[in-house]
């Protein structure tokens, strides 16, 4: 048995490091890539991001990574549960037709968020979706890098 441990010691550090990295990226952090301009100038196309899969709360202004239509998207939370949105007051892309909706005043339901891309002229987001809300269970992570400061 001593002979086994002698040979196993040199492999322990790489194996444990690999296991730790796997567990951290699977359950704590999300490593991602931004393929479009929808979040410019905040997140440049082609940039890499890190999200926290574990977070305390979400607020308006937070940038989230979520699943929508089988893809992971990155957008900013514009409205939280209970907020009222007037769709007629939003800016729409010049290249896309504004969607018709029977109701133009929406209240964000519990467990949901209304999201927008920072680049309003190049972002397919809540403004255009049939169901304009991101459900909490579809949120994969909250962006932590690059860090984004609101305001000054």
JSON list of C-alpha atoms in Angstrom, two decimals:
[
{"chain": "A", "resi": 1, "resn": "UNK", "atom": "CA", "xyz": [0.00, 0.00, 0.00]},
{"chain": "A", "resi": 2, "resn": "UNK", "atom": "CA", "xyz": [2.88, 2.40, 0.73]},
{"chain": "A", "resi": 3, "resn": "UNK", "atom": "CA", "xyz": [4.11, 1.95, -2.81]},
{"chain": "A", "resi": 4, "resn": "UNK", "atom": "CA", "xyz": [0.67, 2.97, -4.14]},
{"chain": "A", "resi": 5, "resn": "UNK", "atom": "CA", "xyz": [0.65, 6.24, -2.14]},
{"chain": "A", "resi": 6, "resn": "UNK", "atom": "CA", "xyz": [4.18, 7.03, -3.28]},
{"chain": "A", "resi": 7, "resn": "UNK", "atom": "CA", "xyz": [3.03, 6.99, -6.91]},
{"chain": "A", "resi": 8, "resn": "UNK", "atom": "CA", "xyz": [-0.38, 8.51, -6.23]},
{"chain": "A", "resi": 9, "resn": "UNK", "atom": "CA", "xyz": [1.01, 11.61, -4.45]},
{"chain": "A", "resi": 10, "resn": "UNK", "atom": "CA", "xyz": [2.34, 13.15, -7.66]},
{"chain": "A", "resi": 11, "resn": "UNK", "atom": "CA", "xyz": [-1.14, 12.90, -9.25]},
{"chain": "A", "resi": 12, "resn": "UNK", "atom": "CA", "xyz": [-3.14, 14.15, -6.25]},
{"chain": "A", "resi": 13, "resn": "UNK", "atom": "CA", "xyz": [-2.58, 17.88, -6.80]},
{"chain": "A", "resi": 14, "resn": "UNK", "atom": "CA", "xyz": [-3.57, 17.90, -10.51]},
{"chain": "A", "resi": 15, "resn": "UNK", "atom": "CA", "xyz": [-6.57, 15.64, -9.88]},
{"chain": "A", "resi": 16, "resn": "UNK", "atom": "CA", "xyz": [-7.80, 17.70, -6.91]},
{"chain": "A", "resi": 17, "resn": "UNK", "atom": "CA", "xyz": [-7.23, 20.98, -8.78]},
{"chain": "A", "resi": 18, "resn": "UNK", "atom": "CA", "xyz": [-9.19, 19.67, -11.77]},
{"chain": "A", "resi": 19, "resn": "UNK", "atom": "CA", "xyz": [-12.02, 18.51, -9.52]},
{"chain": "A", "resi": 20, "resn": "UNK", "atom": "CA", "xyz": [-12.12, 21.88, -7.73]},
{"chain": "A", "resi": 21, "resn": "UNK", "atom": "CA", "xyz": [-12.22, 23.81, -11.02]},
{"chain": "A", "resi": 22, "resn": "UNK", "atom": "CA", "xyz": [-14.97, 21.55, -12.35]},
{"chain": "A", "resi": 23, "resn": "UNK", "atom": "CA", "xyz": [-17.09, 21.99, -9.21]},
{"chain": "A", "resi": 24, "resn": "UNK", "atom": "CA", "xyz": [-16.57, 25.77, -9.13]},
{"chain": "A", "resi": 25, "resn": "UNK", "atom": "CA", "xyz": [-17.54, 26.24, -12.78]},
{"chain": "A", "resi": 26, "resn": "UNK", "atom": "CA", "xyz": [-20.47, 23.84, -12.53]},
{"chain": "A", "resi": 27, "resn": "UNK", "atom": "CA", "xyz": [-22.07, 25.09, -9.32]},
{"chain": "A", "resi": 28, "resn": "UNK", "atom": "CA", "xyz": [-20.61, 28.51, -8.37]},
{"chain": "A", "resi": 29, "resn": "UNK", "atom": "CA", "xyz": [-19.41, 30.38, -11.47]},
{"chain": "A", "resi": 30, "resn": "UNK", "atom": "CA", "xyz": [-20.45, 30.58, -15.10]},
{"chain": "A", "resi": 31, "resn": "UNK", "atom": "CA", "xyz": [-17.85, 31.40, -17.72]},
{"chain": "A", "resi": 32, "resn": "UNK", "atom": "CA", "xyz": [-19.31, 32.93, -20.85]},
{"chain": "A", "resi": 33, "resn": "UNK", "atom": "CA", "xyz": [-18.71, 34.72, -24.12]},
{"chain": "A", "resi": 34, "resn": "UNK", "atom": "CA", "xyz": [-20.67, 37.68, -25.54]},
{"chain": "A", "resi": 35, "resn": "UNK", "atom": "CA", "xyz": [-21.35, 36.95, -29.24]},
{"chain": "A", "resi": 36, "resn": "UNK", "atom": "CA", "xyz": [-23.43, 40.06, -30.14]},
{"chain": "A", "resi": 37, "resn": "UNK", "atom": "CA", "xyz": [-23.50, 43.83, -29.72]},
{"chain": "A", "resi": 38, "resn": "UNK", "atom": "CA", "xyz": [-26.76, 43.82, -27.70]},
{"chain": "A", "resi": 39, "resn": "UNK", "atom": "CA", "xyz": [-25.07, 44.93, -24.45]},
{"chain": "A", "resi": 40, "resn": "UNK", "atom": "CA", "xyz": [-22.64, 47.49, -25.91]},
{"chain": "A", "resi": 41, "resn": "UNK", "atom": "CA", "xyz": [-21.08, 49.71, -24.67]},
{"chain": "A", "resi": 42, "resn": "UNK", "atom": "CA", "xyz": [-21.23, 47.86, -21.33]},
{"chain": "A", "resi": 43, "resn": "UNK", "atom": "CA", "xyz": [-20.14, 44.48, -22.71]},
{"chain": "A", "resi": 44, "resn": "UNK", "atom": "CA", "xyz": [-18.26, 44.49, -26.00]},
{"chain": "A", "resi": 45, "resn": "UNK", "atom": "CA", "xyz": [-18.96, 41.86, -28.63]},
{"chain": "A", "resi": 46, "resn": "UNK", "atom": "CA", "xyz": [-16.40, 39.07, -28.25]},
{"chain": "A", "resi": 47, "resn": "UNK", "atom": "CA", "xyz": [-15.70, 39.75, -24.57]},
{"chain": "A", "resi": 48, "resn": "UNK", "atom": "CA", "xyz": [-15.59, 37.07, -21.89]},
{"chain": "A", "resi": 49, "resn": "UNK", "atom": "CA", "xyz": [-17.72, 37.27, -18.76]},
{"chain": "A", "resi": 50, "resn": "UNK", "atom": "CA", "xyz": [-18.02, 35.57, -15.39]},
{"chain": "A", "resi": 51, "resn": "UNK", "atom": "CA", "xyz": [-21.33, 35.15, -13.63]},
{"chain": "A", "resi": 52, "resn": "UNK", "atom": "CA", "xyz": [-22.17, 33.99, -10.13]},
{"chain": "A", "resi": 53, "resn": "UNK", "atom": "CA", "xyz": [-24.62, 31.09, -10.07]},
{"chain": "A", "resi": 54, "resn": "UNK", "atom": "CA", "xyz": [-25.20, 31.83, -6.38]},
{"chain": "A", "resi": 55, "resn": "UNK", "atom": "CA", "xyz": [-26.52, 35.31, -5.60]},
{"chain": "A", "resi": 56, "resn": "UNK", "atom": "CA", "xyz": [-28.54, 36.92, -2.83]},
{"chain": "A", "resi": 57, "resn": "UNK", "atom": "CA", "xyz": [-31.04, 39.01, -4.77]},
{"chain": "A", "resi": 58, "resn": "UNK", "atom": "CA", "xyz": [-31.72, 40.63, -8.11]},
{"chain": "A", "resi": 59, "resn": "UNK", "atom": "CA", "xyz": [-32.52, 44.30, -8.59]},
{"chain": "A", "resi": 60, "resn": "UNK", "atom": "CA", "xyz": [-33.25, 46.63, -11.49]},
{"chain": "A", "resi": 61, "resn": "UNK", "atom": "CA", "xyz": [-29.95, 47.45, -13.13]},
{"chain": "A", "resi": 62, "resn": "UNK", "atom": "CA", "xyz": [-28.35, 44.04, -12.51]},
{"chain": "A", "resi": 63, "resn": "UNK", "atom": "CA", "xyz": [-27.04, 42.20, -15.56]},
{"chain": "A", "resi": 64, "resn": "UNK", "atom": "CA", "xyz": [-28.14, 38.58, -15.71]},
{"chain": "A", "resi": 65, "resn": "UNK", "atom": "CA", "xyz": [-27.36, 35.51, -17.78]},
{"chain": "A", "resi": 66, "resn": "UNK", "atom": "CA", "xyz": [-30.47, 33.46, -18.52]},
{"chain": "A", "resi": 67, "resn": "UNK", "atom": "CA", "xyz": [-31.85, 30.81, -20.81]},
{"chain": "A", "resi": 68, "resn": "UNK", "atom": "CA", "xyz": [-34.28, 31.89, -23.49]},
{"chain": "A", "resi": 69, "resn": "UNK", "atom": "CA", "xyz": [-35.26, 29.85, -26.53]},
{"chain": "A", "resi": 70, "resn": "UNK", "atom": "CA", "xyz": [-32.60, 27.23, -25.87]},
{"chain": "A", "resi": 71, "resn": "UNK", "atom": "CA", "xyz": [-29.78, 29.81, -25.75]},
{"chain": "A", "resi": 72, "resn": "UNK", "atom": "CA", "xyz": [-28.03, 31.71, -22.99]},
{"chain": "A", "resi": 73, "resn": "UNK", "atom": "CA", "xyz": [-28.55, 35.48, -23.21]},
{"chain": "A", "resi": 74, "resn": "UNK", "atom": "CA", "xyz": [-27.12, 38.43, -21.29]},
{"chain": "A", "resi": 75, "resn": "UNK", "atom": "CA", "xyz": [-29.38, 41.42, -20.57]},
{"chain": "A", "resi": 76, "resn": "UNK", "atom": "CA", "xyz": [-29.97, 44.08, -17.93]},
{"chain": "A", "resi": 77, "resn": "UNK", "atom": "CA", "xyz": [-32.98, 43.88, -15.61]},
{"chain": "A", "resi": 78, "resn": "UNK", "atom": "CA", "xyz": [-35.18, 46.88, -16.41]},
{"chain": "A", "resi": 79, "resn": "UNK", "atom": "CA", "xyz": [-38.12, 45.97, -14.17]},
{"chain": "A", "resi": 80, "resn": "UNK", "atom": "CA", "xyz": [-38.62, 43.67, -11.19]},
{"chain": "A", "resi": 81, "resn": "UNK", "atom": "CA", "xyz": [-41.77, 41.96, -9.85]},
{"chain": "A", "resi": 82, "resn": "UNK", "atom": "CA", "xyz": [-44.53, 44.51, -9.21]},
{"chain": "A", "resi": 83, "resn": "UNK", "atom": "CA", "xyz": [-43.07, 47.20, -11.50]},
{"chain": "A", "resi": 84, "resn": "UNK", "atom": "CA", "xyz": [-45.31, 48.68, -14.19]},
{"chain": "A", "resi": 85, "resn": "UNK", "atom": "CA", "xyz": [-44.02, 49.02, -17.76]},
{"chain": "A", "resi": 86, "resn": "UNK", "atom": "CA", "xyz": [-45.55, 51.23, -20.43]},
{"chain": "A", "resi": 87, "resn": "UNK", "atom": "CA", "xyz": [-44.49, 49.61, -23.71]},
{"chain": "A", "resi": 88, "resn": "UNK", "atom": "CA", "xyz": [-45.44, 52.76, -25.66]},
{"chain": "A", "resi": 89, "resn": "UNK", "atom": "CA", "xyz": [-42.68, 54.69, -23.82]},
{"chain": "A", "resi": 90, "resn": "UNK", "atom": "CA", "xyz": [-39.89, 52.30, -24.87]},
{"chain": "A", "resi": 91, "resn": "UNK", "atom": "CA", "xyz": [-37.51, 52.85, -27.78]},
{"chain": "A", "resi": 92, "resn": "UNK", "atom": "CA", "xyz": [-37.64, 50.17, -30.48]},
{"chain": "A", "resi": 93, "resn": "UNK", "atom": "CA", "xyz": [-35.12, 49.13, -33.12]},
{"chain": "A", "resi": 94, "resn": "UNK", "atom": "CA", "xyz": [-35.50, 51.02, -36.38]},
{"chain": "A", "resi": 95, "resn": "UNK", "atom": "CA", "xyz": [-34.76, 47.80, -38.31]},
{"chain": "A", "resi": 96, "resn": "UNK", "atom": "CA", "xyz": [-37.59, 45.80, -36.69]},
{"chain": "A", "resi": 97, "resn": "UNK", "atom": "CA", "xyz": [-41.30, 46.39, -36.66]},
{"chain": "A", "resi": 98, "resn": "UNK", "atom": "CA", "xyz": [-42.73, 47.23, -33.26]},
{"chain": "A", "resi": 99, "resn": "UNK", "atom": "CA", "xyz": [-44.75, 44.21, -32.10]},
{"chain": "A", "resi": 100, "resn": "UNK", "atom": "CA", "xyz": [-48.51, 44.58, -31.73]},
{"chain": "A", "resi": 101, "resn": "UNK", "atom": "CA", "xyz": [-49.83, 44.01, -28.23]},
{"chain": "A", "resi": 102, "resn": "UNK", "atom": "CA", "xyz": [-53.38, 44.31, -26.96]},
{"chain": "A", "resi": 103, "resn": "UNK", "atom": "CA", "xyz": [-52.08, 45.58, -23.62]},
{"chain": "A", "resi": 104, "resn": "UNK", "atom": "CA", "xyz": [-49.35, 48.23, -23.62]},
{"chain": "A", "resi": 105, "resn": "UNK", "atom": "CA", "xyz": [-49.24, 48.63, -19.83]},
{"chain": "A", "resi": 106, "resn": "UNK", "atom": "CA", "xyz": [-47.74, 45.56, -18.16]},
{"chain": "A", "resi": 107, "resn": "UNK", "atom": "CA", "xyz": [-47.14, 44.66, -14.53]},
{"chain": "A", "resi": 108, "resn": "UNK", "atom": "CA", "xyz": [-44.16, 42.37, -13.94]},
{"chain": "A", "resi": 109, "resn": "UNK", "atom": "CA", "xyz": [-45.51, 39.21, -12.25]},
{"chain": "A", "resi": 110, "resn": "UNK", "atom": "CA", "xyz": [-43.94, 37.64, -9.15]},
{"chain": "A", "resi": 111, "resn": "UNK", "atom": "CA", "xyz": [-40.89, 35.53, -9.97]},
{"chain": "A", "resi": 112, "resn": "UNK", "atom": "CA", "xyz": [-40.32, 37.33, -13.29]},
{"chain": "A", "resi": 113, "resn": "UNK", "atom": "CA", "xyz": [-38.19, 40.15, -14.71]},
{"chain": "A", "resi": 114, "resn": "UNK", "atom": "CA", "xyz": [-38.39, 42.47, -17.71]},
{"chain": "A", "resi": 115, "resn": "UNK", "atom": "CA", "xyz": [-34.99, 42.72, -19.42]},
{"chain": "A", "resi": 116, "resn": "UNK", "atom": "CA", "xyz": [-33.43, 45.00, -22.02]},
{"chain": "A", "resi": 117, "resn": "UNK", "atom": "CA", "xyz": [-30.12, 45.11, -23.81]},
{"chain": "A", "resi": 118, "resn": "UNK", "atom": "CA", "xyz": [-28.06, 48.27, -23.26]},
{"chain": "A", "resi": 119, "resn": "UNK", "atom": "CA", "xyz": [-27.76, 48.74, -27.04]},
{"chain": "A", "resi": 120, "resn": "UNK", "atom": "CA", "xyz": [-31.45, 49.40, -27.70]},
{"chain": "A", "resi": 121, "resn": "UNK", "atom": "CA", "xyz": [-30.96, 49.61, -31.47]},
{"chain": "A", "resi": 122, "resn": "UNK", "atom": "CA", "xyz": [-29.41, 46.15, -31.63]},
{"chain": "A", "resi": 123, "resn": "UNK", "atom": "CA", "xyz": [-31.01, 44.01, -28.94]},
{"chain": "A", "resi": 124, "resn": "UNK", "atom": "CA", "xyz": [-33.73, 41.39, -29.29]},
{"chain": "A", "resi": 125, "resn": "UNK", "atom": "CA", "xyz": [-35.16, 41.46, -25.75]},
{"chain": "A", "resi": 126, "resn": "UNK", "atom": "CA", "xyz": [-38.36, 41.65, -23.68]},
{"chain": "A", "resi": 127, "resn": "UNK", "atom": "CA", "xyz": [-39.75, 44.36, -25.96]},
{"chain": "A", "resi": 128, "resn": "UNK", "atom": "CA", "xyz": [-40.15, 41.83, -28.79]},
{"chain": "A", "resi": 129, "resn": "UNK", "atom": "CA", "xyz": [-40.91, 38.50, -27.12]},
{"chain": "A", "resi": 130, "resn": "UNK", "atom": "CA", "xyz": [-44.41, 37.02, -27.06]},
{"chain": "A", "resi": 131, "resn": "UNK", "atom": "CA", "xyz": [-43.94, 36.42, -23.33]},
{"chain": "A", "resi": 132, "resn": "UNK", "atom": "CA", "xyz": [-41.95, 39.51, -22.33]},
{"chain": "A", "resi": 133, "resn": "UNK", "atom": "CA", "xyz": [-40.79, 38.20, -18.95]},
{"chain": "A", "resi": 134, "resn": "UNK", "atom": "CA", "xyz": [-37.78, 36.15, -17.86]},
{"chain": "A", "resi": 135, "resn": "UNK", "atom": "CA", "xyz": [-38.80, 33.68, -15.21]},
{"chain": "A", "resi": 136, "resn": "UNK", "atom": "CA", "xyz": [-36.60, 33.38, -12.15]},
{"chain": "A", "resi": 137, "resn": "UNK", "atom": "CA", "xyz": [-36.02, 29.67, -12.76]},
{"chain": "A", "resi": 138, "resn": "UNK", "atom": "CA", "xyz": [-34.50, 30.51, -16.18]},
{"chain": "A", "resi": 139, "resn": "UNK", "atom": "CA", "xyz": [-31.84, 32.77, -14.67]},
{"chain": "A", "resi": 140, "resn": "UNK", "atom": "CA", "xyz": [-28.52, 30.97, -14.67]},
{"chain": "A", "resi": 141, "resn": "UNK", "atom": "CA", "xyz": [-26.22, 33.62, -13.15]},
{"chain": "A", "resi": 142, "resn": "UNK", "atom": "CA", "xyz": [-25.74, 37.24, -12.18]},
{"chain": "A", "resi": 143, "resn": "UNK", "atom": "CA", "xyz": [-22.85, 39.00, -13.93]},
{"chain": "A", "resi": 144, "resn": "UNK", "atom": "CA", "xyz": [-19.85, 39.68, -11.69]},
{"chain": "A", "resi": 145, "resn": "UNK", "atom": "CA", "xyz": [-17.06, 40.28, -14.24]},
{"chain": "A", "resi": 146, "resn": "UNK", "atom": "CA", "xyz": [-16.53, 42.61, -15.84]},
{"chain": "A", "resi": 147, "resn": "UNK", "atom": "CA", "xyz": [-17.89, 44.52, -12.89]},
{"chain": "A", "resi": 148, "resn": "UNK", "atom": "CA", "xyz": [-20.49, 47.05, -13.89]},
{"chain": "A", "resi": 149, "resn": "UNK", "atom": "CA", "xyz": [-21.03, 50.23, -11.92]},
{"chain": "A", "resi": 150, "resn": "UNK", "atom": "CA", "xyz": [-24.21, 52.19, -12.34]},
{"chain": "A", "resi": 151, "resn": "UNK", "atom": "CA", "xyz": [-24.19, 55.95, -12.08]},
{"chain": "A", "resi": 152, "resn": "UNK", "atom": "CA", "xyz": [-21.08, 58.07, -11.49]}
]
